Coordinates of C-alpha atoms in Angstrom, one line a residue:
Chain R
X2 CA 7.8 21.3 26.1
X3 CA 5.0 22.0 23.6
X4 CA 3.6 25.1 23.0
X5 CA 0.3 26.1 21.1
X6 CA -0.4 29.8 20.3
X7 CA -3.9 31.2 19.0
X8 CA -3.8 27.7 16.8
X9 CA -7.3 27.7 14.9
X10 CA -7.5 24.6 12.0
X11 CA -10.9 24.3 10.1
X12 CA -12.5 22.3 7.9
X13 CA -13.2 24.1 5.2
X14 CA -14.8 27.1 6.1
X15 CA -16.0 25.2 9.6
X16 CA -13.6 26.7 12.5
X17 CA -13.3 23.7 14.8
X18 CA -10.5 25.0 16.9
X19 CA -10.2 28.9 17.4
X20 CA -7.6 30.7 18.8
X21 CA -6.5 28.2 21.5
X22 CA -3.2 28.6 23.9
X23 CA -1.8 25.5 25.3
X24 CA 1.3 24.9 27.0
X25 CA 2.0 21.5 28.5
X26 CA 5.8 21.5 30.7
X27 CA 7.9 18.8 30.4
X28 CA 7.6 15.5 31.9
X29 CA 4.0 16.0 33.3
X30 CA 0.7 14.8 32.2
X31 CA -1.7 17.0 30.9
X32 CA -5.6 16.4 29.8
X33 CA -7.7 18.0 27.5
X34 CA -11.6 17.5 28.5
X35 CA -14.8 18.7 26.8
X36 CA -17.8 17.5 25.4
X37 CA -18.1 15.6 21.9
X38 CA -17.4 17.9 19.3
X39 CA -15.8 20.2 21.2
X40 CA -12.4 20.3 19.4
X41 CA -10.6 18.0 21.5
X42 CA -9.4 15.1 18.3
X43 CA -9.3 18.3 16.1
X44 CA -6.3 19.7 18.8
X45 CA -4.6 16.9 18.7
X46 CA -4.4 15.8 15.0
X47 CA -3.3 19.7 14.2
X48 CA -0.5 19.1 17.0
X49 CA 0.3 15.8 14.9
X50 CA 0.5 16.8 12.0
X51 CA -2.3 15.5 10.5
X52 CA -4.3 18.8 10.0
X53 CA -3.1 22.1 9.3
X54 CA -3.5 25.1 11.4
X55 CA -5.0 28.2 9.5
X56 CA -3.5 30.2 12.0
X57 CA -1.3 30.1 15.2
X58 CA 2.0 28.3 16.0
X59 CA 2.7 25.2 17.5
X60 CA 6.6 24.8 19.1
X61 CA 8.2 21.8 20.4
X62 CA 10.7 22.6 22.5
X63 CA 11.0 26.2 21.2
X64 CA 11.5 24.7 17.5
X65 CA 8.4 25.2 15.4
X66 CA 6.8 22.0 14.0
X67 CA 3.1 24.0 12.5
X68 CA 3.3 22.9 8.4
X69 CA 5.3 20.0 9.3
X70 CA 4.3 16.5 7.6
X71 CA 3.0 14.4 9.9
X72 CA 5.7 11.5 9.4
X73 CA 8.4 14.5 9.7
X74 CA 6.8 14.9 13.9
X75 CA 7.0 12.0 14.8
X76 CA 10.7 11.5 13.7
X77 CA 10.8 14.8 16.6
X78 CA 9.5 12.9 19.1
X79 CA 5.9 13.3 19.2
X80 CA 3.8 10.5 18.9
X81 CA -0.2 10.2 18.7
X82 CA -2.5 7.1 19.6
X83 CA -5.6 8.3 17.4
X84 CA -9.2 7.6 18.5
X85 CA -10.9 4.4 17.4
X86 CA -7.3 3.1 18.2
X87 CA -6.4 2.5 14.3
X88 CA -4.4 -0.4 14.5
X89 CA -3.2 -2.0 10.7
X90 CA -6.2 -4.8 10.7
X91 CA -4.5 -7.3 8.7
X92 CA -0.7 -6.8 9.7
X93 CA 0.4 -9.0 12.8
X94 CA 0.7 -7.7 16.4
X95 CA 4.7 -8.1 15.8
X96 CA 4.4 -5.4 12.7
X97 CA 2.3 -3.2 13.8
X98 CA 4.7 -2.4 16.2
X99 CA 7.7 -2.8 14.2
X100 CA 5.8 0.1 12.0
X101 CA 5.8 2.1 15.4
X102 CA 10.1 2.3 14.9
X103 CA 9.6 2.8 11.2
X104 CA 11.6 5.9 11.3
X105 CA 14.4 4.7 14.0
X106 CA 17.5 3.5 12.9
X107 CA 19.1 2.5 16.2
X108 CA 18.6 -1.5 16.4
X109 CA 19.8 -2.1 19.5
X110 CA 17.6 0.8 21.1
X111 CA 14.3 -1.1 19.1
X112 CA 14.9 -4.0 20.4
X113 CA 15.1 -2.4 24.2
X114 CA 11.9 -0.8 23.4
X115 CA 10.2 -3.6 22.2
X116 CA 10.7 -5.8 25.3
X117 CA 9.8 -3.0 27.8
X118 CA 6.4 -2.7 25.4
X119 CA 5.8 -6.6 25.9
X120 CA 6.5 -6.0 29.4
X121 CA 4.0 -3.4 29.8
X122 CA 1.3 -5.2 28.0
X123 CA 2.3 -9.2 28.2
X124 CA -0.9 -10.0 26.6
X125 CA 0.7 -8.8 23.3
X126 CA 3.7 -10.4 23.4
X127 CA 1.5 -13.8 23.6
X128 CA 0.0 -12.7 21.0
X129 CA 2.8 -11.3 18.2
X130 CA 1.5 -13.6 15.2
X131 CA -1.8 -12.5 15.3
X132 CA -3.8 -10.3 12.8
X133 CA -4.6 -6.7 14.6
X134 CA -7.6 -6.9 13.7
X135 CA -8.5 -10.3 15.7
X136 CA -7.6 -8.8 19.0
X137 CA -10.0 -7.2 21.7
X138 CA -11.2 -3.9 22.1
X139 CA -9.0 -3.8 25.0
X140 CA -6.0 -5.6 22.9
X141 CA -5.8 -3.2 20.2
X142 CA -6.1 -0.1 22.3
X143 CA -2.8 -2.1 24.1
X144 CA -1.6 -2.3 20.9
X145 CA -1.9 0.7 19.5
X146 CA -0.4 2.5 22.4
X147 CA 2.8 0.4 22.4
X148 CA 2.8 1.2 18.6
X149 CA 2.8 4.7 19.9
X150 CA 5.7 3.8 22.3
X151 CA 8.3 2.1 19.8
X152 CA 8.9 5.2 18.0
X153 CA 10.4 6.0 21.5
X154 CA 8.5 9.7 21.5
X155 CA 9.1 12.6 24.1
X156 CA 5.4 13.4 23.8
X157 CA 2.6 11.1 23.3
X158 CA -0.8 12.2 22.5
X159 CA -4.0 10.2 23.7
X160 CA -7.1 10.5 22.4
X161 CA -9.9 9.0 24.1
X162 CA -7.7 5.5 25.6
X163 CA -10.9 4.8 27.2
X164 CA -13.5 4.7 24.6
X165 CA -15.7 1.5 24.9
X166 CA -13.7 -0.1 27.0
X167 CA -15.3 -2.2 30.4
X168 CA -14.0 0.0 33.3
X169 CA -11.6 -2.9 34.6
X170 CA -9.5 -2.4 30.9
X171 CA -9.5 0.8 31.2
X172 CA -8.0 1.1 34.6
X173 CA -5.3 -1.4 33.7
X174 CA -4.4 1.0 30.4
X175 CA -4.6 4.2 32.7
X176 CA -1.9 2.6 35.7
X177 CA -0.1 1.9 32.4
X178 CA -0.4 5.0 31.1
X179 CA 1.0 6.8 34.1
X180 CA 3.8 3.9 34.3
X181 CA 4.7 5.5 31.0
X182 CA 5.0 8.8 32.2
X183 CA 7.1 8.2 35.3
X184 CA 9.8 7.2 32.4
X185 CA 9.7 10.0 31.2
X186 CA 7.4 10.4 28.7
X187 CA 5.4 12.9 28.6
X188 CA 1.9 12.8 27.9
X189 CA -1.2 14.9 26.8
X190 CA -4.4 13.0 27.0
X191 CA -7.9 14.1 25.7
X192 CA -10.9 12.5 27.3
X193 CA -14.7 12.2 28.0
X194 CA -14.4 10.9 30.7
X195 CA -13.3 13.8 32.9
X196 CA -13.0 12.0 36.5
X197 CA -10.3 9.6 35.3
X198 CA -8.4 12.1 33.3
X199 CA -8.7 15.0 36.3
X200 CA -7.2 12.3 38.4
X201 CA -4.4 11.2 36.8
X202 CA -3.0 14.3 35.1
X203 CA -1.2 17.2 36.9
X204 CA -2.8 20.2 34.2
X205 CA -6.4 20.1 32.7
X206 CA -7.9 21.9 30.0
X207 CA -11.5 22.5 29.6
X208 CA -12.9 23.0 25.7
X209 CA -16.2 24.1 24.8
X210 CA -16.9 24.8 21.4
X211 CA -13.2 25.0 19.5
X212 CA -12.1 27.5 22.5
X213 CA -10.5 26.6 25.6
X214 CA -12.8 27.6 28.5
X215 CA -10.6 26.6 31.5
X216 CA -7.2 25.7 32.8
X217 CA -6.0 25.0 36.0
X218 CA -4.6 22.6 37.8
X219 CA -5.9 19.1 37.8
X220 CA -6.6 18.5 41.6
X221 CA -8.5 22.4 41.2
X222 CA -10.6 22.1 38.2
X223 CA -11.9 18.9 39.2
X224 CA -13.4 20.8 42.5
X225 CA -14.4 23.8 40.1
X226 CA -18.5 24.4 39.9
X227 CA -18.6 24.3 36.7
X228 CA -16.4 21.2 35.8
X229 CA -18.6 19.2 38.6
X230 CA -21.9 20.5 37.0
X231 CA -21.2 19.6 33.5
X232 CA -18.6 17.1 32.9
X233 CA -18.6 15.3 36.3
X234 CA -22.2 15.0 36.6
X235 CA -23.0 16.3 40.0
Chain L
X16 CA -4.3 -29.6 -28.3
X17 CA -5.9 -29.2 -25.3
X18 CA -2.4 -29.8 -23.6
X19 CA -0.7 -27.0 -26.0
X20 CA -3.5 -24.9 -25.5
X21 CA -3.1 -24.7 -21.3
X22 CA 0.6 -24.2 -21.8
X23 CA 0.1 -21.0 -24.3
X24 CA -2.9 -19.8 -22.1
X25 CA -0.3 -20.4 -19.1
X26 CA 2.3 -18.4 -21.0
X27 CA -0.1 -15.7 -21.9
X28 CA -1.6 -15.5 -18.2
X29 CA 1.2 -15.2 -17.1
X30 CA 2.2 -12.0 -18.6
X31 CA -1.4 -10.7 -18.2
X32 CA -0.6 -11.4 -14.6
X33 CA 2.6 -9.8 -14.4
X34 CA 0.6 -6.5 -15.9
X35 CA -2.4 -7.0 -13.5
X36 CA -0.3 -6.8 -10.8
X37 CA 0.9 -3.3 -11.5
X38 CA -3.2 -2.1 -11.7
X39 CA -3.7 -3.7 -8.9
X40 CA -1.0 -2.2 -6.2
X41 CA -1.7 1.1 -7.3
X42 CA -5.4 0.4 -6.9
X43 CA -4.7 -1.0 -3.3
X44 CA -2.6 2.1 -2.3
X45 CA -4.5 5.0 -3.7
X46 CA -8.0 3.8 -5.3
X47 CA -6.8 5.1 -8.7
X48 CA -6.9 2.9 -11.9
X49 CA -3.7 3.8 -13.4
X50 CA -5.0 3.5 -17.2
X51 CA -1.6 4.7 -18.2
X52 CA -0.2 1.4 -16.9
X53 CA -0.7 -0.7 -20.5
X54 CA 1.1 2.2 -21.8
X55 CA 3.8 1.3 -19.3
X56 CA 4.0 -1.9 -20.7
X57 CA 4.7 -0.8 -24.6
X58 CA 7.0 1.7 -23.8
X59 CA 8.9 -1.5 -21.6
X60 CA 9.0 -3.8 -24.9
X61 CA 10.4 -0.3 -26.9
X62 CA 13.1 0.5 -24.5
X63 CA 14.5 -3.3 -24.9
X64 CA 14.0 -2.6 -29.1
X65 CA 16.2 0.4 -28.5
X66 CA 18.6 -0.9 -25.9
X67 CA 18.9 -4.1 -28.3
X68 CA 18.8 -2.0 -32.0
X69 CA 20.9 1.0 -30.8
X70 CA 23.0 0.0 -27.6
X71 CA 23.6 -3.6 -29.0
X72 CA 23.0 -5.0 -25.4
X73 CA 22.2 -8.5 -25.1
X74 CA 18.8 -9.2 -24.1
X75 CA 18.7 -10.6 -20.3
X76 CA 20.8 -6.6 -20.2
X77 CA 18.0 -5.2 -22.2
X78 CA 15.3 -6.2 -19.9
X79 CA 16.9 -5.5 -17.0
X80 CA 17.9 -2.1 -19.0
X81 CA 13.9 -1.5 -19.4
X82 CA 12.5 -2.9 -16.7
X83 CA 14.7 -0.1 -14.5
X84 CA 13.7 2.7 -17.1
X85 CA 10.0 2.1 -16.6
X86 CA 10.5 1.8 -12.9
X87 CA 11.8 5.5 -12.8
X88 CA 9.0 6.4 -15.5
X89 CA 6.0 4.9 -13.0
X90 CA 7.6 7.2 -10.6
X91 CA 7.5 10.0 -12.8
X92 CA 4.6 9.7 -14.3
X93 CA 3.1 9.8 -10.3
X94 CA 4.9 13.1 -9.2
X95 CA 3.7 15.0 -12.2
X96 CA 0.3 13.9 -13.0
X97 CA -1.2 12.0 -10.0
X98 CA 0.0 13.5 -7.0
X99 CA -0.7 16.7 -7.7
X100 CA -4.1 15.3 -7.5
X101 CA -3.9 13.6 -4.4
X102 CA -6.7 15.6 -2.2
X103 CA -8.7 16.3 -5.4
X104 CA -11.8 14.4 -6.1
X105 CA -11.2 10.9 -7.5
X106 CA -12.6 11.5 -10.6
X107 CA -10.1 13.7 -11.8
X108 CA -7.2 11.1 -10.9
X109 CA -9.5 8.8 -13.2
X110 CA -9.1 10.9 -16.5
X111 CA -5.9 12.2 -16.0
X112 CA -4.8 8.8 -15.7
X113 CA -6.7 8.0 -19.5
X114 CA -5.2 11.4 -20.3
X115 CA -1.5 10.1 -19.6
X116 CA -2.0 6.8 -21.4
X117 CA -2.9 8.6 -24.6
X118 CA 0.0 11.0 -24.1
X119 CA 2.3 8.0 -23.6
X120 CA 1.1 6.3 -26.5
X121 CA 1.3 9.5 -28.7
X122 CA 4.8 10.2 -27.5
X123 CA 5.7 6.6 -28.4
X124 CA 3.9 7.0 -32.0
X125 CA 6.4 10.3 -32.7
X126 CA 9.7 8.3 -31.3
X127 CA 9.3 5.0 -32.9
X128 CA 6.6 5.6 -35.6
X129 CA 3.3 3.5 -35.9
X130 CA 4.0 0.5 -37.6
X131 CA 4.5 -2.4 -36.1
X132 CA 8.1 -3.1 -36.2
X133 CA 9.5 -6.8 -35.3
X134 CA 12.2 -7.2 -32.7
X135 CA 15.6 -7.0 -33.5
X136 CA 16.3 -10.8 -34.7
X137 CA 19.7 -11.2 -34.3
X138 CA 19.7 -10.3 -30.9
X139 CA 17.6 -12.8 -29.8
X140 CA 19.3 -15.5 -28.3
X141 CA 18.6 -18.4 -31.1
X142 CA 17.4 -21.3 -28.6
X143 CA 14.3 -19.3 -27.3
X144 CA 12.6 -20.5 -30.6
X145 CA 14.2 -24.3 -30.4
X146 CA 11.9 -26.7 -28.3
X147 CA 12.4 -27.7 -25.1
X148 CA 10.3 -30.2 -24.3
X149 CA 7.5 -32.3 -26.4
X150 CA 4.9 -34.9 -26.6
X151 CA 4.7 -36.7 -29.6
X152 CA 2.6 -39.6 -30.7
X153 CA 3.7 -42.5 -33.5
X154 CA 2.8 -45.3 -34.1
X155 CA 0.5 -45.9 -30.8
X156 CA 3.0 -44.6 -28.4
X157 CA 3.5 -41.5 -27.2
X158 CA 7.0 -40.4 -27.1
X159 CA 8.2 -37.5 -24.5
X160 CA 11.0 -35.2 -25.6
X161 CA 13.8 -32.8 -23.8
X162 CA 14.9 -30.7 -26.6
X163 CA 14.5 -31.4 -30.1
X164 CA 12.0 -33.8 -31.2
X165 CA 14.7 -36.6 -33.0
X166 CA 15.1 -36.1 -36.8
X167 CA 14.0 -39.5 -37.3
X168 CA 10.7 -39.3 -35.0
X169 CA 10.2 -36.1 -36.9
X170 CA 10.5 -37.2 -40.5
X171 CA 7.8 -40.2 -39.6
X172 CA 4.3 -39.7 -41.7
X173 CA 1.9 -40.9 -38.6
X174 CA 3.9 -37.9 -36.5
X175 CA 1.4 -36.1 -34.1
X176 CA 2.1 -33.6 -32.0
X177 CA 0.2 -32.9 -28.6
X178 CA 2.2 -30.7 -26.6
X179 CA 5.5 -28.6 -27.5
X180 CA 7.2 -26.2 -25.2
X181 CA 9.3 -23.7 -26.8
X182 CA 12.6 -22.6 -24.9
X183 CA 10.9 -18.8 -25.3
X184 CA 7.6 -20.1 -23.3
X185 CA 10.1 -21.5 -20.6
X186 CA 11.6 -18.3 -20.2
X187 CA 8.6 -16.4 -19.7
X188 CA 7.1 -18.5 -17.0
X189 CA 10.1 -18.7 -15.6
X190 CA 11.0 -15.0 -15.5
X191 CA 7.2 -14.1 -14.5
X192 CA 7.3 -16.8 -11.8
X193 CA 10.1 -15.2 -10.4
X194 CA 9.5 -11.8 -10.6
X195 CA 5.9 -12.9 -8.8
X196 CA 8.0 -14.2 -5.7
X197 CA 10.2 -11.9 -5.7
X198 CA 7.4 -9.4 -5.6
X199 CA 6.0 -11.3 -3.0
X200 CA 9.4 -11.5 -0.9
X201 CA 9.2 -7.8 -1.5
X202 CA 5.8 -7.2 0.2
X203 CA 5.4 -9.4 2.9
X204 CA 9.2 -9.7 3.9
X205 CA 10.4 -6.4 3.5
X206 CA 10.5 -2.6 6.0
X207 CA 8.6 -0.9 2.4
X208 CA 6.8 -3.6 1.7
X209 CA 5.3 -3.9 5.4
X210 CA 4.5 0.1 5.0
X211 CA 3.3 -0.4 1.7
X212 CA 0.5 -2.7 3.0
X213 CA 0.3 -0.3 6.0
X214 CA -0.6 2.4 3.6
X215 CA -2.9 0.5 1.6
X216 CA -4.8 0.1 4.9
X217 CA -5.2 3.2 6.9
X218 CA -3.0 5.5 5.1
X219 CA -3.3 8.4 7.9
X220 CA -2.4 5.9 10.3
X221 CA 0.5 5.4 8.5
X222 CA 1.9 8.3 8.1
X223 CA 1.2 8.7 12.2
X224 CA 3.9 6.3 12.5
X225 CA 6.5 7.9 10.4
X226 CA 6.1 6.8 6.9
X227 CA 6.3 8.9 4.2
X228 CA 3.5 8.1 2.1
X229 CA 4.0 9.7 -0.9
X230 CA 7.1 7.7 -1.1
X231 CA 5.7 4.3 -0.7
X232 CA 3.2 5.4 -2.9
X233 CA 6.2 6.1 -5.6
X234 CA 7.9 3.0 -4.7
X235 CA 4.7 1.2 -5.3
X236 CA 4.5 3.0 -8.9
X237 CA 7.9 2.1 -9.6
X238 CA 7.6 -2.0 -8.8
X239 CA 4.5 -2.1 -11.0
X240 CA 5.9 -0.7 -13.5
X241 CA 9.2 -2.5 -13.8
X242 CA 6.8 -5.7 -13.7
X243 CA 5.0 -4.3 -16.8
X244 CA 7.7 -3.4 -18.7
X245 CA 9.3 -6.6 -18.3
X246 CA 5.4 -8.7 -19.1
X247 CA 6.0 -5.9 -22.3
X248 CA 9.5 -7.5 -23.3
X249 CA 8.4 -10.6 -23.0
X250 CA 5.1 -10.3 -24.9
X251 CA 7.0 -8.7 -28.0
X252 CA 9.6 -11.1 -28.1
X253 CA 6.3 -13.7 -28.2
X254 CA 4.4 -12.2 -31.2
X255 CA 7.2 -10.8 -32.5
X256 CA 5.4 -7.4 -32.9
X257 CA 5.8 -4.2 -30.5
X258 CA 3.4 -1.2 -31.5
X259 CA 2.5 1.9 -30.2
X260 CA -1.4 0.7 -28.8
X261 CA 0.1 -2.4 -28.1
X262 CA -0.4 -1.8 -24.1
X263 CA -4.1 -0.4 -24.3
X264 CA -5.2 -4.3 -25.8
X265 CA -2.8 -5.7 -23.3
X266 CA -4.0 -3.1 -20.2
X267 CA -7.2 -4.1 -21.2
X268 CA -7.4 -7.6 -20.1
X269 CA -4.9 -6.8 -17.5
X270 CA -7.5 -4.6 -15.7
X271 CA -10.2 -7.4 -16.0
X272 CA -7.7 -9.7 -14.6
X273 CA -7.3 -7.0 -11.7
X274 CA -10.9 -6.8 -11.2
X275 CA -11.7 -10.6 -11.2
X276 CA -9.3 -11.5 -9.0
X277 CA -10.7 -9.0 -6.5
X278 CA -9.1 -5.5 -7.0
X279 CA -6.6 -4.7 -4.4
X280 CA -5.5 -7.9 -4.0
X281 CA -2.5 -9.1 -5.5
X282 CA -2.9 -12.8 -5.6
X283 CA -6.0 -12.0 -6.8
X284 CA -4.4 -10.4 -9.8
X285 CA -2.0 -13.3 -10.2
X286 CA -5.3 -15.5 -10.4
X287 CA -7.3 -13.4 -12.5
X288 CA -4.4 -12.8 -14.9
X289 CA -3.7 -17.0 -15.7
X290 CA -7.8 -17.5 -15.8
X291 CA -8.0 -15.0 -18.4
X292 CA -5.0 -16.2 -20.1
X293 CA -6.1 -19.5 -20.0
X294 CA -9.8 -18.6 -21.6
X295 CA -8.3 -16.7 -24.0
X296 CA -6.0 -19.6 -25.4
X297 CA -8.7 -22.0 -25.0
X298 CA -11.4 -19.8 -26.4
X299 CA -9.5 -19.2 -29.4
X300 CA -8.5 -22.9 -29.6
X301 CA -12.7 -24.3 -29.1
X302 CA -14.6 -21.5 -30.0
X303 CA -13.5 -18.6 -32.1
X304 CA -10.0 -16.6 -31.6
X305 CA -12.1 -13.2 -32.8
X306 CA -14.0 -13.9 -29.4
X307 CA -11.0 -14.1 -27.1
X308 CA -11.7 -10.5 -25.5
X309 CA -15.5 -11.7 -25.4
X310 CA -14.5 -14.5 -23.5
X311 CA -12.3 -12.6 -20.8
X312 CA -15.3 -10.1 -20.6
X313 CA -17.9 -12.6 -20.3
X314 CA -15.7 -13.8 -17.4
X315 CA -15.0 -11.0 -15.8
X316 CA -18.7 -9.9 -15.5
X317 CA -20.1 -13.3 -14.5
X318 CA -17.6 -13.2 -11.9
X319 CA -18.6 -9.7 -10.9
X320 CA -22.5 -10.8 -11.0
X321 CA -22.0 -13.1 -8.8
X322 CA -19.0 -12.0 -6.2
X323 CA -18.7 -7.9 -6.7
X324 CA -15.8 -7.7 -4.7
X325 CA -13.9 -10.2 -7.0
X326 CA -12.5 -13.8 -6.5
X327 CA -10.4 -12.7 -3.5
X328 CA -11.5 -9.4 -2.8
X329 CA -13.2 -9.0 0.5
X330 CA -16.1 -7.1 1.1
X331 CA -13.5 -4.3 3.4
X332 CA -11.4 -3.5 0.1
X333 CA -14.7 -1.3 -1.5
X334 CA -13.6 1.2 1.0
X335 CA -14.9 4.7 -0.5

């Protein structure tokens, strides 16, 4: 489904992602693991649109979508939930995720999105009129994925769901998460915290330092030496 | 007097208003203060001269006429000289935006000369100078007015008059009232007003969920400026007098309106644009009319000294 060849984006003259091949297959859900500053949000806002890669391609579906403006990916189906969440503060729960269709036409479709996104996360749904910004860590991370959802993507991109969040939240957002995927959706999730994102995800990645290190299968890298030793703490 | 006073400084803020507005959208969007917006604002009342001298159009035709000129100009005037500069340090935004407004009002200067020139008389319509309402006192009592003040109430000796409304003042708080809720209709009601405010708070966020930002950012250009050239028609159908640096006095105020009010914010601007409005008419009326851009100064910096972020600024819109 996507496909990233020898993508390297930099800031300035800084290299923060060099060289690095990913392929994620349809339908499954893949994770992206590494330490802090390894790359990881770099990958993902390059795949978004956000950043440019110097170098590389990125396909979707065999079509290219490298140089493309990020408002032009979504409208192909790819969708990103950034880190820190990055809901619209002083918009209401109910616009923020009208803003998620803002490129969708189909009303009818919307409207069928919208209800299965209040039926994943009821808490929103009782809370529609609200600012954004007066919801819970937990709320707007809710929030910002079903903003993610209502643009009704192929791909959605994750990055770091569970960032300060008490572990009960964060197990509720990752049985949604996978909920998501058996729809069809298919998702590729960066994360710290490797256990949760090993066990949840069919692929895994491993980035060290803008390159990518490993890749296996999930249920293999999470019994590899050198995952257990430095990202699973044993 | 003091009655007549608040109903000029009404009438005046008002239009300030309707100018502050535009400064303060752009502001909110891109952190750039458009000083070519006053210029804007001239170029509005000229278009409605030229549509009125040279088309013959009638005037509601004539503002309508310049109000969607300038709207296309704002735009314009974005593509070519501020976008380009969108990544570039904000500092040179800044002076290519005072670059532009010197430009505009050079440009101006070579099309219409740079005397001041009066608008078109006869295509006024006549009642905007006949009174609509007034307040007159003789004889002990005070006599109130729709329309002309009587012939024979007029023609008494002990005749005072506190308050008189021309049909021209009525018009302009009219047509600024409505072009303020329409504005706000537009913002708060609308699919491009919701991303506009979604821009103005997280602008990469915004264009993760499909919005074109540089086209809310035009679209943002393009209602400030069709709000700036109509405060322009307005303003030189008032005085009477359009001139080539008329916008630069008017952008003046207008920006310290902006800023009082809390920069970003556009009831703020609204705010900030009758206060000053009202200072001015009442500082010219109590104290000294050569002090009336003192007064809106001293204001503006009082107000500043004391809340930085402006009267309904919060503390989140000094984002750098």
């Amino acid at each position: 489904m996507l496909e990233l060849r020898g993508v390297t984006t930099a800031y300035g003259l800084l290299e923060a992602v060099k060289g690095v091949d990913i392929s994620i297959r349809d339908g499954e859900i893949a994770c992206l693991i590494g330490a802090n500053g390894a790359g990881k949000s770099t990958t993902l806002l390059t795949i978004a649109g956000v950043l440019r890669p110097l170098r590389g391609t990125i396909a979707l579906e065999g079509h290219r979508i490298d140089g493309l403006s990020a408002d032009n990916i979504v409208q192909r189906g790819v969708s990103l939930v950034p880190e820190g969440r990055r809901i619209f503060p002083d918009l209401t729960v109910a616009e923020n995720l009208s803003l998620g269709a803002y490129a969708r036409r189909d009303r009818a479709a919307i409207a069928n999105d919208l209800e299965w996104v209040f039926g994943l996360f009821p808490h929103l749904a009782e809370r529609k009129g609200q600012k954004g910004g007066t919801l819970s860590g937990g709320e707007q991370q809710m929030l910002a994925i079903g903003r993610a959802l209502m643009a009704h993507p192929r791909l959605l991109l994750l990055d770091e769901p569970s960032l300060g969040l008490a572990p009960r939240i964060v197990e509720q957002i990752f049985e949604i998460l996978v909920e998501i995927n058996r729809r069809g959706t298919t998702l590729f999730l960066v994360e710290q915290n490797a256990h949760l994102a090993l066990t949840v995800a069919q692929t895994g990645y491993v980035m060290e330092t803008g390159r990518i290190v490993l890749h296996d299968r999930a249920d293999r890298l999470i019994k590899h030496p050198q995952v257990r030793s430095a990202y699973l703490g044993e | 007097m003091f009655p007549q006073q608040l109903i000029n400084g009404l009438t005046l803020g008002s239009v300030y208003a309707l100018v502050a507005v535009g400064y303060t959208m752009v502001y909110g969007i891109i952190q750039l203060i458009n000083f070519a917006h006053g210029e804007i604002y001239m170029i509005g009342a000229y278009l409605a001269f030229t549509a009125i001298a040279v088309l013959h159009l009638p005037f509601p035709a004539a503002l309508l006429l310049s109000m969607a000129s300038c709207a296309l100009l704002g735009v314009a005037i974005d593509f070519v000289a501020y976008r380009p500069l969108r990544k570039a340090p904000r500092l040179a935004a800044l002076i290519t935006a005072i670059g532009m407004s010197l430009f505009l009002q050079n440009i101006a200067q070579a099309i219409w000369g740079a005397n001041t020139r009066p608008f078109p008389f006869e295509a006024i319509p006549k009642f905007f100078y006949a009174s609509a309402f007034s307040l007159v006192q003789v004889g002990g009592a005070t006599v109130a007015t729709v329309g002309e003040i009587p012939t024979e109430v007029a023609a008494r000796p002990d005749l005072t008059i506190v308050l008189q409304i021309s049909w021209l003042q009525v018009v302009i708080l009219t047509v600024s009232l409505l072009l303020m809720v329409g504005l706000h209709l537009i913002v708060h009601r609308t699919r491009i007003g919701t991303a506009m405010r979604a821009c103005a708070q997280d602008q990469m966020m915004a264009s993760l969920v499909g919005i074109n930002v540089n086209r809310v950012i035009g679209f943002t250009f393009a209602l400030g400026s069709a709000l700036g050239a109509a405060a322009g028609v307005l303003v030189g159908v008032y005085y009477n007098a359009i001139f080539p640096t008329m916008g630069y006095r008017v952008g003046v105020v207008a920006f310290a309106a902006a800023v009082l009010g809390g920069i970003g914010n556009v009831v703020g601007a609204i705010l900030g644009g009758l206060i000053l409005g009202l200072a001015e008419a009442l500082g010219a009326a109590y104290i000294s009319s050569e002090y009336r851009y003192a007064i809106a100064y001293a204001i503006m910096i009082l107000v500043i000294v004391f809340k930085p972020s402006g009267l309904m600024g919060s503390p989140a819109a000094e984002r750098t």
